[in-house]
Coordinates of C-alpha atoms in Angstrom, one line a residue:
Chain A
M265 CA 16.5 55.9 -14.9
E266 CA 13.4 56.1 -17.1
F267 CA 12.7 52.4 -16.4
Q268 CA 13.0 52.9 -12.7
A269 CA 10.6 55.8 -12.9
R270 CA 8.0 53.7 -14.7
I271 CA 8.3 50.9 -12.1
D272 CA 7.8 53.4 -9.3
M273 CA 4.8 54.9 -11.1
I274 CA 3.2 51.4 -11.4
R275 CA 4.0 50.6 -7.7
N276 CA 2.4 53.8 -6.6
D277 CA -0.8 53.4 -8.5
P278 CA -2.8 50.4 -7.2
H279 CA -5.1 50.2 -10.3
L280 CA -2.1 50.1 -12.5
L281 CA -0.4 47.6 -10.4
S282 CA -3.3 45.2 -10.4
F283 CA -3.7 45.6 -14.2
V284 CA 0.0 44.7 -14.6
Q285 CA -0.3 41.8 -12.3
D286 CA -3.4 40.5 -14.1
A287 CA -1.6 40.9 -17.4
A288 CA 1.4 38.9 -16.0
V289 CA -0.8 36.2 -14.8
K290 CA -2.7 36.0 -18.1
D291 CA 0.6 36.0 -20.0
K292 CA 1.9 33.1 -17.8
T293 CA -1.3 31.2 -18.2
E294 CA -1.2 31.7 -22.0
K295 CA 2.4 30.6 -22.1
R296 CA 1.5 27.4 -20.1
S297 CA -1.5 26.6 -22.3
E298 CA 0.8 27.2 -25.3
A299 CA 3.4 24.9 -23.9
F300 CA 0.7 22.2 -23.2
E301 CA -0.5 22.6 -26.8
G302 CA 3.1 22.1 -27.8
L303 CA 3.3 18.9 -25.8
M304 CA 0.3 17.5 -27.7
A305 CA 2.6 17.3 -30.8
F306 CA 4.4 14.4 -29.0
Q307 CA 1.3 12.3 -28.4
E308 CA 2.4 9.6 -30.8
K309 CA 5.9 9.3 -29.3
V310 CA 4.4 9.1 -25.9
F311 CA 1.9 6.4 -27.1
L312 CA 4.7 4.4 -28.6
I313 CA 6.7 4.6 -25.3
C314 CA 3.7 3.4 -23.5
L315 CA 3.3 0.6 -26.0
G316 CA 6.8 -0.5 -25.3
F317 CA 6.2 -0.7 -21.6
S318 CA 2.6 -2.0 -21.6
R319 CA 1.0 -5.3 -22.8
N320 CA -1.1 -3.9 -25.6
K321 CA -2.4 -0.9 -27.5
T322 CA -5.4 -0.5 -25.2
D323 CA -3.2 -0.1 -22.1
A324 CA -0.9 2.2 -24.1
Q325 CA -3.9 4.4 -25.0
D326 CA -5.1 4.6 -21.4
L327 CA -1.6 5.4 -20.2
T328 CA -1.1 8.1 -22.8
Q329 CA -4.3 9.8 -21.6
E330 CA -3.2 9.5 -18.0
I331 CA 0.2 11.0 -18.9
Y332 CA -1.2 14.0 -20.6
L333 CA -3.7 14.6 -17.7
K334 CA -0.7 14.5 -15.3
A335 CA 1.1 17.0 -17.5
Y336 CA -1.9 19.3 -17.6
R337 CA -2.3 19.2 -13.9
N338 CA 1.4 19.9 -13.2
I339 CA 2.6 22.1 -16.0
R340 CA 2.3 25.1 -13.6
T341 CA 5.1 23.5 -11.5
L342 CA 7.4 23.5 -14.6
K343 CA 9.9 26.3 -14.3
D344 CA 11.6 26.0 -17.6
L345 CA 9.1 25.6 -20.4
S346 CA 11.7 24.8 -22.9
L347 CA 12.4 21.6 -21.2
S348 CA 8.7 20.5 -21.3
K349 CA 9.3 17.8 -23.9
L350 CA 11.9 16.0 -21.8
W351 CA 9.6 16.5 -18.8
L352 CA 6.7 14.9 -20.6
F353 CA 8.9 11.8 -21.6
R354 CA 10.0 11.6 -18.0
I355 CA 6.3 11.6 -16.9
A356 CA 5.6 9.0 -19.5
R357 CA 8.4 6.7 -18.3
N358 CA 7.4 7.1 -14.6
T359 CA 3.7 6.5 -15.2
C360 CA 4.5 3.3 -17.2
L361 CA 6.8 2.1 -14.4
D362 CA 4.0 2.7 -11.9
F363 CA 1.6 0.8 -14.3
I364 CA 4.0 -2.2 -14.5
K365 CA 4.4 -2.2 -10.7
K366 CA 0.7 -1.9 -10.1
H367 CA -0.3 -4.7 -12.6
R368 CA 2.7 -6.8 -11.8
L369 CA 3.6 -7.1 -15.4
D370 CA 7.1 -8.4 -14.6
R371 CA 5.6 -11.7 -13.5
L372 CA 3.0 -12.0 -16.1
S373 CA 3.5 -13.4 -19.6
F374 CA 2.0 -11.4 -22.4
L375 CA -0.8 -13.7 -23.3
E376 CA -3.0 -10.8 -24.4
S377 CA -1.8 -9.2 -27.6
S378 CA -4.4 -7.4 -29.5
I379 CA -2.3 -6.0 -32.4
E380 CA -3.7 -7.1 -35.7
L381 CA -1.8 -6.6 -38.9
K382 CA -4.0 -5.5 -41.8
E383 CA -1.3 -6.3 -44.4
V384 CA -1.2 -9.9 -43.1
R385 CA -4.1 -11.6 -44.7
T386 CA -3.9 -15.2 -43.6
A387 CA -4.8 -16.4 -40.2
E388 CA -1.6 -18.4 -40.0
S389 CA 0.8 -15.5 -40.6
Q390 CA -1.3 -13.4 -38.2
M391 CA -0.9 -16.1 -35.6
I392 CA 2.9 -16.4 -36.2
F393 CA 3.2 -12.6 -35.9
Q394 CA 1.2 -12.7 -32.6
E395 CA 3.5 -15.5 -31.3
Q396 CA 6.7 -13.6 -32.2
L397 CA 5.4 -10.4 -30.8
R398 CA 4.5 -12.1 -27.5
A399 CA 8.0 -13.6 -27.3
L400 CA 9.6 -10.2 -28.0
K401 CA 7.4 -8.6 -25.3
I402 CA 8.4 -11.2 -22.8
C403 CA 12.1 -10.7 -23.7
I404 CA 11.8 -7.0 -23.2
Q405 CA 10.1 -7.4 -19.8
R406 CA 12.8 -9.8 -18.8
L407 CA 15.6 -7.3 -19.4
P408 CA 17.2 -5.6 -16.4
K409 CA 15.4 -2.3 -15.6
K410 CA 18.2 -0.1 -16.8
L411 CA 18.6 -1.8 -20.1
R412 CA 14.8 -2.1 -20.7
D413 CA 14.3 1.7 -20.2
V414 CA 17.0 2.6 -22.7
F415 CA 15.8 0.0 -25.2
I416 CA 12.1 1.1 -25.1
L417 CA 12.9 4.8 -25.2
R418 CA 15.2 4.2 -28.3
E419 CA 13.3 1.4 -30.2
Y420 CA 9.8 2.5 -29.5
G421 CA 10.0 6.2 -28.6
E422 CA 12.8 6.8 -31.2
L423 CA 14.4 9.3 -28.8
S424 CA 17.8 10.5 -29.4
Y425 CA 20.8 9.6 -27.2
H426 CA 20.8 13.0 -25.7
E427 CA 17.0 12.9 -24.9
I428 CA 17.3 9.4 -23.3
A429 CA 20.2 10.6 -21.2
E430 CA 18.1 13.6 -20.0
V431 CA 15.1 11.5 -19.3
L432 CA 16.9 8.8 -17.3
K433 CA 19.3 11.4 -15.9
I434 CA 22.4 9.4 -16.9
K435 CA 25.5 10.2 -19.0
E436 CA 25.0 10.5 -22.7
G437 CA 27.9 8.0 -23.2
T438 CA 26.2 5.4 -21.1
V439 CA 23.2 5.2 -23.5
P440 CA 24.8 3.5 -26.5
S441 CA 26.5 0.9 -24.3
R442 CA 23.3 0.1 -22.5
L443 CA 21.5 -0.1 -25.8
T444 CA 24.0 -2.6 -27.3
R445 CA 23.8 -4.8 -24.2
A446 CA 20.0 -4.6 -24.3
R447 CA 19.9 -5.6 -28.0
Q448 CA 22.3 -8.4 -27.4
A449 CA 20.3 -9.7 -24.5
I450 CA 17.0 -9.6 -26.6
M451 CA 18.7 -11.5 -29.4
N452 CA 20.1 -14.2 -27.0
Q453 CA 16.7 -14.6 -25.3
M454 CA 14.9 -14.9 -28.6
K455 CA 17.4 -17.5 -29.8
G456 CA 16.9 -19.3 -26.5
E457 CA 13.1 -19.3 -27.0
K458 CA 13.6 -20.7 -30.5
N459 CA 15.8 -23.5 -29.3
E460 CA 13.4 -24.3 -26.6
K461 CA 10.5 -24.6 -29.1
R462 CA 12.6 -27.0 -31.3
Chain B
M81 CA 29.1 -15.4 -40.9
K82 CA 28.3 -14.9 -37.2
K83 CA 28.0 -11.2 -37.8
D84 CA 25.6 -11.7 -40.7
K85 CA 23.5 -13.9 -38.5
N86 CA 23.4 -11.3 -35.7
E87 CA 22.4 -8.6 -38.2
K88 CA 19.7 -10.8 -39.5
E89 CA 18.3 -11.4 -36.0
T90 CA 18.5 -7.6 -35.2
F91 CA 16.7 -6.8 -38.4
K92 CA 14.0 -9.4 -37.5
Y93 CA 13.2 -8.0 -34.1
K94 CA 13.4 -4.5 -35.4
E95 CA 11.0 -5.3 -38.2
L96 CA 8.6 -6.9 -35.6
I97 CA 8.7 -3.8 -33.5
Q98 CA 8.1 -1.6 -36.6
K99 CA 5.1 -3.7 -37.5
E100 CA 3.7 -3.5 -34.0
K101 CA 4.2 0.2 -33.9
K102 CA 2.6 0.8 -37.3
A103 CA -0.5 -1.3 -36.4
A104 CA -0.9 0.3 -33.0
L105 CA -0.5 3.8 -34.4
Q106 CA -3.2 3.2 -36.9
S107 CA -5.7 2.5 -34.2
F108 CA -4.4 5.3 -32.0
R109 CA -5.0 7.9 -34.7
R110 CA -8.5 6.7 -35.0
E111 CA -9.0 7.6 -31.3
D112 CA -9.1 11.3 -30.8
L113 CA -6.9 11.8 -27.8
R114 CA -7.5 15.5 -27.7
S115 CA -11.3 15.4 -27.4
R116 CA -11.0 12.5 -24.8
L117 CA -8.5 14.5 -22.8
K118 CA -10.7 17.6 -23.0
Q119 CA -13.6 15.7 -21.7
R120 CA -11.6 14.3 -18.7
I121 CA -10.3 17.8 -17.9
E122 CA -13.8 19.2 -17.9
E123 CA -15.0 16.4 -15.7
E124 CA -12.2 17.1 -13.3
Q125 CA -12.9 20.8 -13.2
R126 CA -16.6 20.1 -12.6
K127 CA -15.8 18.2 -9.4
P128 CA -17.0 20.2 -6.3
F129 CA -14.3 22.2 -4.7
S130 CA -14.6 20.4 -1.3
Q131 CA -14.0 17.0 -2.9
V132 CA -10.9 18.2 -4.7
F133 CA -9.6 20.2 -1.6
W134 CA -9.9 17.3 0.8
L135 CA -8.1 15.1 -1.6
R136 CA -5.0 17.3 -1.9
K137 CA -1.9 15.9 -0.5
P138 CA -0.9 18.7 2.0
V139 CA -4.5 18.7 3.3
I140 CA -4.4 15.0 4.0
V141 CA -0.9 15.3 5.6
A142 CA -2.0 18.3 7.8
G143 CA -5.2 16.6 8.7
S144 CA -3.4 13.4 9.8
I145 CA -0.9 15.3 11.9
L146 CA -3.6 17.2 13.6
L147 CA -5.6 14.0 14.3
L148 CA -2.4 12.4 15.8
I149 CA -1.8 15.4 18.0
V150 CA -5.4 15.2 19.3
L151 CA -5.2 11.4 19.8
G152 CA -1.9 11.8 21.6
W153 CA -3.3 14.4 23.9
I154 CA -6.3 12.3 24.7
M155 CA -4.0 9.3 25.4
T156 CA -1.8 11.3 27.7
Q157 CA -4.9 12.4 29.6
I158 CA -6.2 8.9 30.0
F159 CA -3.0 6.9 30.6
L160 CA -0.4 9.2 32.2
P161 CA -0.5 9.5 36.0
T162 CA -1.7 12.7 37.5
S163 CA 0.7 15.4 38.7
Y164 CA 0.1 14.3 42.2
E165 CA 3.3 12.0 42.3
S166 CA 5.5 14.7 41.0
E167 CA 4.1 17.3 43.4
A168 CA 4.6 14.9 46.3
R169 CA 8.2 14.4 45.2
A170 CA 8.7 18.1 45.0
I171 CA 7.2 18.8 48.5
R172 CA 9.4 16.0 49.9
K173 CA 12.5 17.6 48.4
D174 CA 11.5 21.0 49.7
L175 CA 10.9 19.6 53.2
V176 CA 14.2 17.7 53.2
Q177 CA 16.0 20.8 52.2
A178 CA 14.1 23.1 54.7
F179 CA 14.1 20.9 57.8
R180 CA 16.8 18.4 57.1
L181 CA 14.2 15.7 57.9
H182 CA 15.7 13.3 55.4
G183 CA 16.2 10.5 58.0
F184 CA 12.8 11.0 59.4
I185 CA 11.1 10.9 56.0
E186 CA 13.1 7.8 55.1
E187 CA 11.9 6.1 58.3
A188 CA 8.3 7.2 57.7
S189 CA 8.3 5.8 54.2
V190 CA 9.1 2.3 55.5
P191 CA 5.9 0.3 56.2
I192 CA 5.1 0.4 60.0
Q193 CA 5.7 -2.9 61.8
P194 CA 3.6 -3.4 65.0
Q195 CA 6.0 -3.1 68.0
P196 CA 5.5 -4.8 71.3
G197 CA 3.7 -2.5 73.7
S198 CA 2.1 -0.4 70.9
E199 CA -1.4 -1.1 72.5
N200 CA -0.5 1.6 75.1
L201 CA -0.6 4.1 72.3
Y202 CA -4.0 2.9 71.5
E203 CA -5.0 3.4 75.1
L204 CA -3.5 6.8 75.1
E205 CA -5.4 7.8 72.0
W206 CA -8.7 6.7 73.6
S207 CA -7.9 8.6 76.8
I208 CA -7.3 11.8 74.8
K209 CA -10.5 11.1 72.9
R210 CA -12.4 10.7 76.2
V211 CA -10.9 14.1 77.4
I212 CA -12.0 15.8 74.3
Y213 CA -15.5 14.2 74.5
A214 CA -15.8 15.3 78.1
A215 CA -14.7 18.8 77.2
Q216 CA -17.4 19.0 74.6
R217 CA -20.1 17.7 76.9
E218 CA -19.2 19.2 80.2
S219 CA -18.3 22.8 80.7
I220 CA -14.6 22.6 81.1
T221 CA -12.4 25.6 80.9
D222 CA -9.4 25.7 78.6
E223 CA -7.0 25.8 81.4
D224 CA -8.3 22.4 82.7
I225 CA -7.7 20.5 79.5
P226 CA -3.8 20.3 79.8
Q227 CA -4.4 18.8 83.3
L228 CA -6.9 16.3 82.1
L229 CA -4.5 15.3 79.3
C230 CA -1.7 14.9 81.8
Q231 CA -4.0 12.6 83.7
A232 CA -4.7 10.5 80.6
L233 CA -0.9 10.3 79.9
Q234 CA -0.3 9.2 83.4
N235 CA -3.0 6.6 83.2
T236 CA -1.3 5.1 80.1
S237 CA 2.0 5.0 81.8
L238 CA 0.4 3.2 84.6
I239 CA -0.9 0.6 82.2
Q240 CA 2.6 0.2 81.0
Q241 CA 3.7 -0.6 84.6
E242 CA 0.8 -2.9 85.1
D243 CA 2.1 -5.2 82.3
E244 CA 4.8 -6.3 84.8
K245 CA 2.3 -6.9 87.7
S246 CA 0.1 -9.9 88.4
P247 CA -3.5 -9.9 87.1
W248 CA -4.9 -9.8 90.6
E249 CA -2.9 -6.6 91.6
M250 CA -3.8 -5.0 88.3
K251 CA -7.6 -5.5 88.9
I252 CA -7.5 -3.7 92.3
E253 CA -5.4 -0.8 91.1
K254 CA -7.6 -0.3 88.0
R255 CA -10.7 0.0 90.1
N256 CA -9.0 2.6 92.4
E257 CA -7.7 4.4 89.4
S258 CA -11.1 4.7 87.7
S259 CA -12.8 5.9 90.8
R260 CA -10.0 8.4 91.3
S261 CA -10.3 9.8 87.8
E262 CA -14.1 10.0 88.1
S263 CA -13.8 12.0 91.3
N264 CA -11.3 14.3 89.5
F265 CA -13.8 14.8 86.7
H266 CA -16.6 15.6 89.1
Q267 CA -14.4 18.0 90.9
L268 CA -13.4 19.8 87.8
S269 CA -16.9 19.9 86.4
S270 CA -18.3 21.2 89.7

């Protein structure tokens, strides 16, 4: 009853009503900015997912920036802020897929690979690493879309099975089976590449 | 043996991915994403309102729909026939219902074929015209007009009869007829 009386009092007083409304908006905005700040904690995970989908680290960096910009623009559309992490990963995956589509990465071979290992000192080992990485990237891109998404989210993004299932909107039980098939396909392809070289 | 080989292969590609991730993360940490993001957000907020407003999806969709409606209206104004045809159809329907003239209208809508003897109608038309002309020029009373018209009608029927006569007979009768009608005119006018 007391609560109802307070509500009525606020409703009847326009100054009080506008004050309460302003406070609610402020609170909502603050919560959103807090949620966005919370999303910044996953920047490395997002970057790694982008690295899995893209050709190199430069593309991955640009994509990460794009993903966060999208998240900033659309965070007000998010109803449940507790799901913001999964929402961010979904944005990441969709943005990467758009990037692949736009740049026709399916048809391109990954000639450009700018990853340099500091621990590898000799030029020869650096070259071998580059070559192996290029072969792996091609194998990943050749995977069927369903398997590729699961593989990248797990191996690059290090997401849990539950998170992967939520991002891809599939059953949790489907994730390990797809992952096993993806790994098997990668190994087969890499073996095939090796045999071709011999 | 085969299992060991598989595990070895798995370990190999996992190691490769780990190395790639490690190297990429090192360079990513060097780049300050937060400051770059802040810069881009500020740039976006600095954009003039009009530019952002016109680029919004609902605005674009609404604008395109409005444009299509205007274009459609213009097209209908240019290419669609006027309401004359529909009006004519409606009038015709009303007439048919009101006067049961369906047969007549049907006949009238058929293109007119010249019938033998239709030149008499032409003669009749000119006779009537002559009467009207005379009525305008001479001071003829209204009561005389029907009589004159009767005369003109008679003349036309005489022409029809002449068609069956020889040219020589026709010539004489025509002369008599014209003198008769002239004297009638003079009588009436006087």
